[in-house]
Short mmCIF file of C-alpha atoms in Angstrom, two decimals:
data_model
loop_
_atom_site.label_atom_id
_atom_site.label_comp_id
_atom_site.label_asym_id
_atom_site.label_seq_id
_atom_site.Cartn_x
_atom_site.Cartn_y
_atom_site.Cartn_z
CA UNK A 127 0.00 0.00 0.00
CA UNK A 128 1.51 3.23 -0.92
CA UNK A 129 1.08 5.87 2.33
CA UNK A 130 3.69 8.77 2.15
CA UNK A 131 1.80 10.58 0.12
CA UNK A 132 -0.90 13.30 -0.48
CA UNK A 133 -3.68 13.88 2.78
CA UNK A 134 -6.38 11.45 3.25
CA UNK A 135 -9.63 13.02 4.31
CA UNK A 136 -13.79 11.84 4.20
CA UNK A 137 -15.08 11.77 0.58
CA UNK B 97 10.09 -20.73 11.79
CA UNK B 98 9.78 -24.69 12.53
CA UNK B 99 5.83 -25.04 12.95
CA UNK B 100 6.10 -26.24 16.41
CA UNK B 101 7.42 -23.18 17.44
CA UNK B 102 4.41 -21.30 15.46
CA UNK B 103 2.28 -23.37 17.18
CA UNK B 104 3.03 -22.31 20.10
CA UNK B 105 3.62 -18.30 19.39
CA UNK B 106 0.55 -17.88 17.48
CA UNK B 107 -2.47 -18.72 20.19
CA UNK B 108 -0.28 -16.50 22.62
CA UNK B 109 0.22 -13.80 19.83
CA UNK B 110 -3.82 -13.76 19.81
CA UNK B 111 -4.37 -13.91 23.20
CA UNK B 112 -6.22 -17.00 22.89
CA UNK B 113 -7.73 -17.93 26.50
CA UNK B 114 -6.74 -14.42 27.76
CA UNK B 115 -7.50 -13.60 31.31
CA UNK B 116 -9.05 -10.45 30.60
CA UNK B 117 -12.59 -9.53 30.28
CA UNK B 118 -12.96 -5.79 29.75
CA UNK B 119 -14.00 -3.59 26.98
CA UNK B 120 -10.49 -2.07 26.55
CA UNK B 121 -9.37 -5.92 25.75
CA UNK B 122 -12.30 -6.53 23.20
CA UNK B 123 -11.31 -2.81 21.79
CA UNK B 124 -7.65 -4.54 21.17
CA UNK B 125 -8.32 -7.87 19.66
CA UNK B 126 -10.20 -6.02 17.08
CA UNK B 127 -7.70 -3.69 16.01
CA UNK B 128 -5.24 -6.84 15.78
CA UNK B 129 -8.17 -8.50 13.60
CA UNK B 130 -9.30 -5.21 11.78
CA UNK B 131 -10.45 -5.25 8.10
CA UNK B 132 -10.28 -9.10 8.11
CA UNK B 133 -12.91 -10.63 6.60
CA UNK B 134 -14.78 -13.05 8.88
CA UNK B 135 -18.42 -14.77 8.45
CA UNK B 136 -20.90 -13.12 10.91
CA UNK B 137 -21.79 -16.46 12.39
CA UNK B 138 -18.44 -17.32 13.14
CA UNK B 139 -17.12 -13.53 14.83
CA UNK B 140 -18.44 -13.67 18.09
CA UNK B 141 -19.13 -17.27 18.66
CA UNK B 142 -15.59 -18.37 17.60
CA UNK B 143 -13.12 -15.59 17.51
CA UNK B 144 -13.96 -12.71 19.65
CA UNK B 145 -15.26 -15.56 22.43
CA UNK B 146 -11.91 -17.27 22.05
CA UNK B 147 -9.88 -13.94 23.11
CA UNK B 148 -11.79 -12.01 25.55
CA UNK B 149 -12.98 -13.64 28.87
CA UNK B 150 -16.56 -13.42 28.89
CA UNK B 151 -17.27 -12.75 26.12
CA UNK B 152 -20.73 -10.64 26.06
CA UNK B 153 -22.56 -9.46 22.94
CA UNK B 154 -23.29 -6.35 24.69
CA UNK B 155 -19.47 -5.02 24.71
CA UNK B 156 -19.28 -5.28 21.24
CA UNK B 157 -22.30 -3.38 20.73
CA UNK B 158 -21.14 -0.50 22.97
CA UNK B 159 -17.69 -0.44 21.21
CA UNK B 160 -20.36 0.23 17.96
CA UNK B 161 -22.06 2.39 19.75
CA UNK B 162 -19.46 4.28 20.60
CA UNK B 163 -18.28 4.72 17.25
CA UNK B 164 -14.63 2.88 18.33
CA UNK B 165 -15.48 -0.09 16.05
CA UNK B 166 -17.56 0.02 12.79
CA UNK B 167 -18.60 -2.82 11.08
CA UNK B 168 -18.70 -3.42 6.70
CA UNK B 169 -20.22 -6.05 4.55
CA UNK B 170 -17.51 -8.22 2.96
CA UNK B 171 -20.00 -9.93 0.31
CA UNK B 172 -22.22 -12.90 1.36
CA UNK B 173 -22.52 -16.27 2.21
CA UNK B 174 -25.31 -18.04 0.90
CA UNK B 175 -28.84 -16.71 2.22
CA UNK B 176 -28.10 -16.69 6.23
CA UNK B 177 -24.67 -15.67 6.28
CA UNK B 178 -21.77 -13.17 5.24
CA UNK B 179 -18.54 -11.87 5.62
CA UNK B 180 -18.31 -9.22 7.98
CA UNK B 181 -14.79 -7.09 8.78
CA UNK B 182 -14.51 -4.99 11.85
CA UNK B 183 -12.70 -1.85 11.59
CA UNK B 184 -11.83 0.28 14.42
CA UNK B 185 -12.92 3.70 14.01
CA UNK B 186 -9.75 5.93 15.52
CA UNK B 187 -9.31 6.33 11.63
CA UNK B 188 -12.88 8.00 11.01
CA UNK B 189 -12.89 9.83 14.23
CA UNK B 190 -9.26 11.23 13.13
CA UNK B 191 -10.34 12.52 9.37
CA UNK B 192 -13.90 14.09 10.86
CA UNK B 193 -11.71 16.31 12.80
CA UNK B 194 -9.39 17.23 9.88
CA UNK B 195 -7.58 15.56 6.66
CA UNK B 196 -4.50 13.89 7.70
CA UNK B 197 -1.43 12.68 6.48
CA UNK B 198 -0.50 8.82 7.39
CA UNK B 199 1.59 9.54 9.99
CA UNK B 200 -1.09 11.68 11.78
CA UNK B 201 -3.54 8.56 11.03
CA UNK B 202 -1.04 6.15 12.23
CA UNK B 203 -0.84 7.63 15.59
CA UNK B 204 -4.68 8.41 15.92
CA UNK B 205 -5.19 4.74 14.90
CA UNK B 206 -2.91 3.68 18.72
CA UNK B 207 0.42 2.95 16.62
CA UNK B 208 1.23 -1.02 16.00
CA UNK B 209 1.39 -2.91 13.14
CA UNK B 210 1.38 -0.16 9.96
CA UNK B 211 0.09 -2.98 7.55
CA UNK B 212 -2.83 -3.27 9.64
CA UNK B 213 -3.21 0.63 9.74
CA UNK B 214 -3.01 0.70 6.42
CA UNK B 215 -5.36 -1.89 5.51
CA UNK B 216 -8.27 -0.22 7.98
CA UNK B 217 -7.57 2.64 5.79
CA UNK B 218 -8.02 1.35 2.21
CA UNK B 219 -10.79 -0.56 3.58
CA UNK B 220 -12.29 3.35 4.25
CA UNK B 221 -10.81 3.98 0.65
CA UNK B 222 -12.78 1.17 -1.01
CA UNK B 223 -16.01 1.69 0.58
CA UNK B 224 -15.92 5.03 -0.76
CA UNK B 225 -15.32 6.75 2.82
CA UNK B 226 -11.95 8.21 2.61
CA UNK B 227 -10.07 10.15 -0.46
CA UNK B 228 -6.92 11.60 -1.05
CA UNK B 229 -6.06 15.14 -2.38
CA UNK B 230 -3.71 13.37 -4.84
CA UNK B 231 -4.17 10.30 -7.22
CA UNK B 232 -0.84 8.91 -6.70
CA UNK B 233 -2.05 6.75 -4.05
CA UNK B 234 -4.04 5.11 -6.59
CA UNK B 235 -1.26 4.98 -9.52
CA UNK B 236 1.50 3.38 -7.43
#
């Protein structure tokens, strides 16, 4: 799973 | 590792036949178990039964409640049954308050394993829950 990147928020 | 020896880690490793019996240990065996897929019949009965000391429908459902744990379809089984993956909500309850980066996620999630965190999270991704503000998470 790729994680270090971009901001994760609620759709 | 010689499968005697995973024998023996792997019941301890889950806490099988642990001593404890309150909601904080129920809140933990999920997050070790979170986003697996599990048929409904078999979560309480079998697995959560087998790791927290009496075991009582009711702590799960005030874990729900709460909004700690959150529960998703994982397709069905025949007419009576499904698969059913528990995810613990520190993820959600981290993103209402603002979009995060995965460190920030990782720590609001308790720490631990970072495959698991990251599974909780695409689980959020593939149910349609969670985005990113780039697409690269979805090209690599």
């Amino acid at each position: 799973h790729p994680r270090a990147v971009g901001r994760w928020s609620l759709t | 590792m010689p499968p005697e020896v995973l024998a023996r880690f792997l019941p301890a490793w889950h806490g099988i036949g642990a001593e404890s019996s309150s909601i904080d240990r129920l809140a933990d065996v999920v997050f070790q178990l979170q986003g697996l897929a599990l048929p409904a019949s078999v979560i309480e009965r079998d697995v959560l039964s087998a790791r927290v000391r009496d075991y009582r429908p009711r702590l799960l459902d005030e874990l729900v409640s709460m909004g700690e744990v959150v529960w998703a379809g994982r397709g069905s089984l025949g007419q009576q049954d499904g698969r059913v993956a528990l995810i613990h909500g520190r993820l959600r309850e981290q993103l209402a308050r603002r979009p995060s980066f995965f460190p920030e996620l990782y720590t609001a999630a308790g720490g631990g394993d970072t495959d698991a965190v990251l599974d909780a999270l695409w689980d959020l991704v593939w149910a349609g829950e969670v985005t990113n503000d780039t697409f690269a998470p979805l090209r690599a």
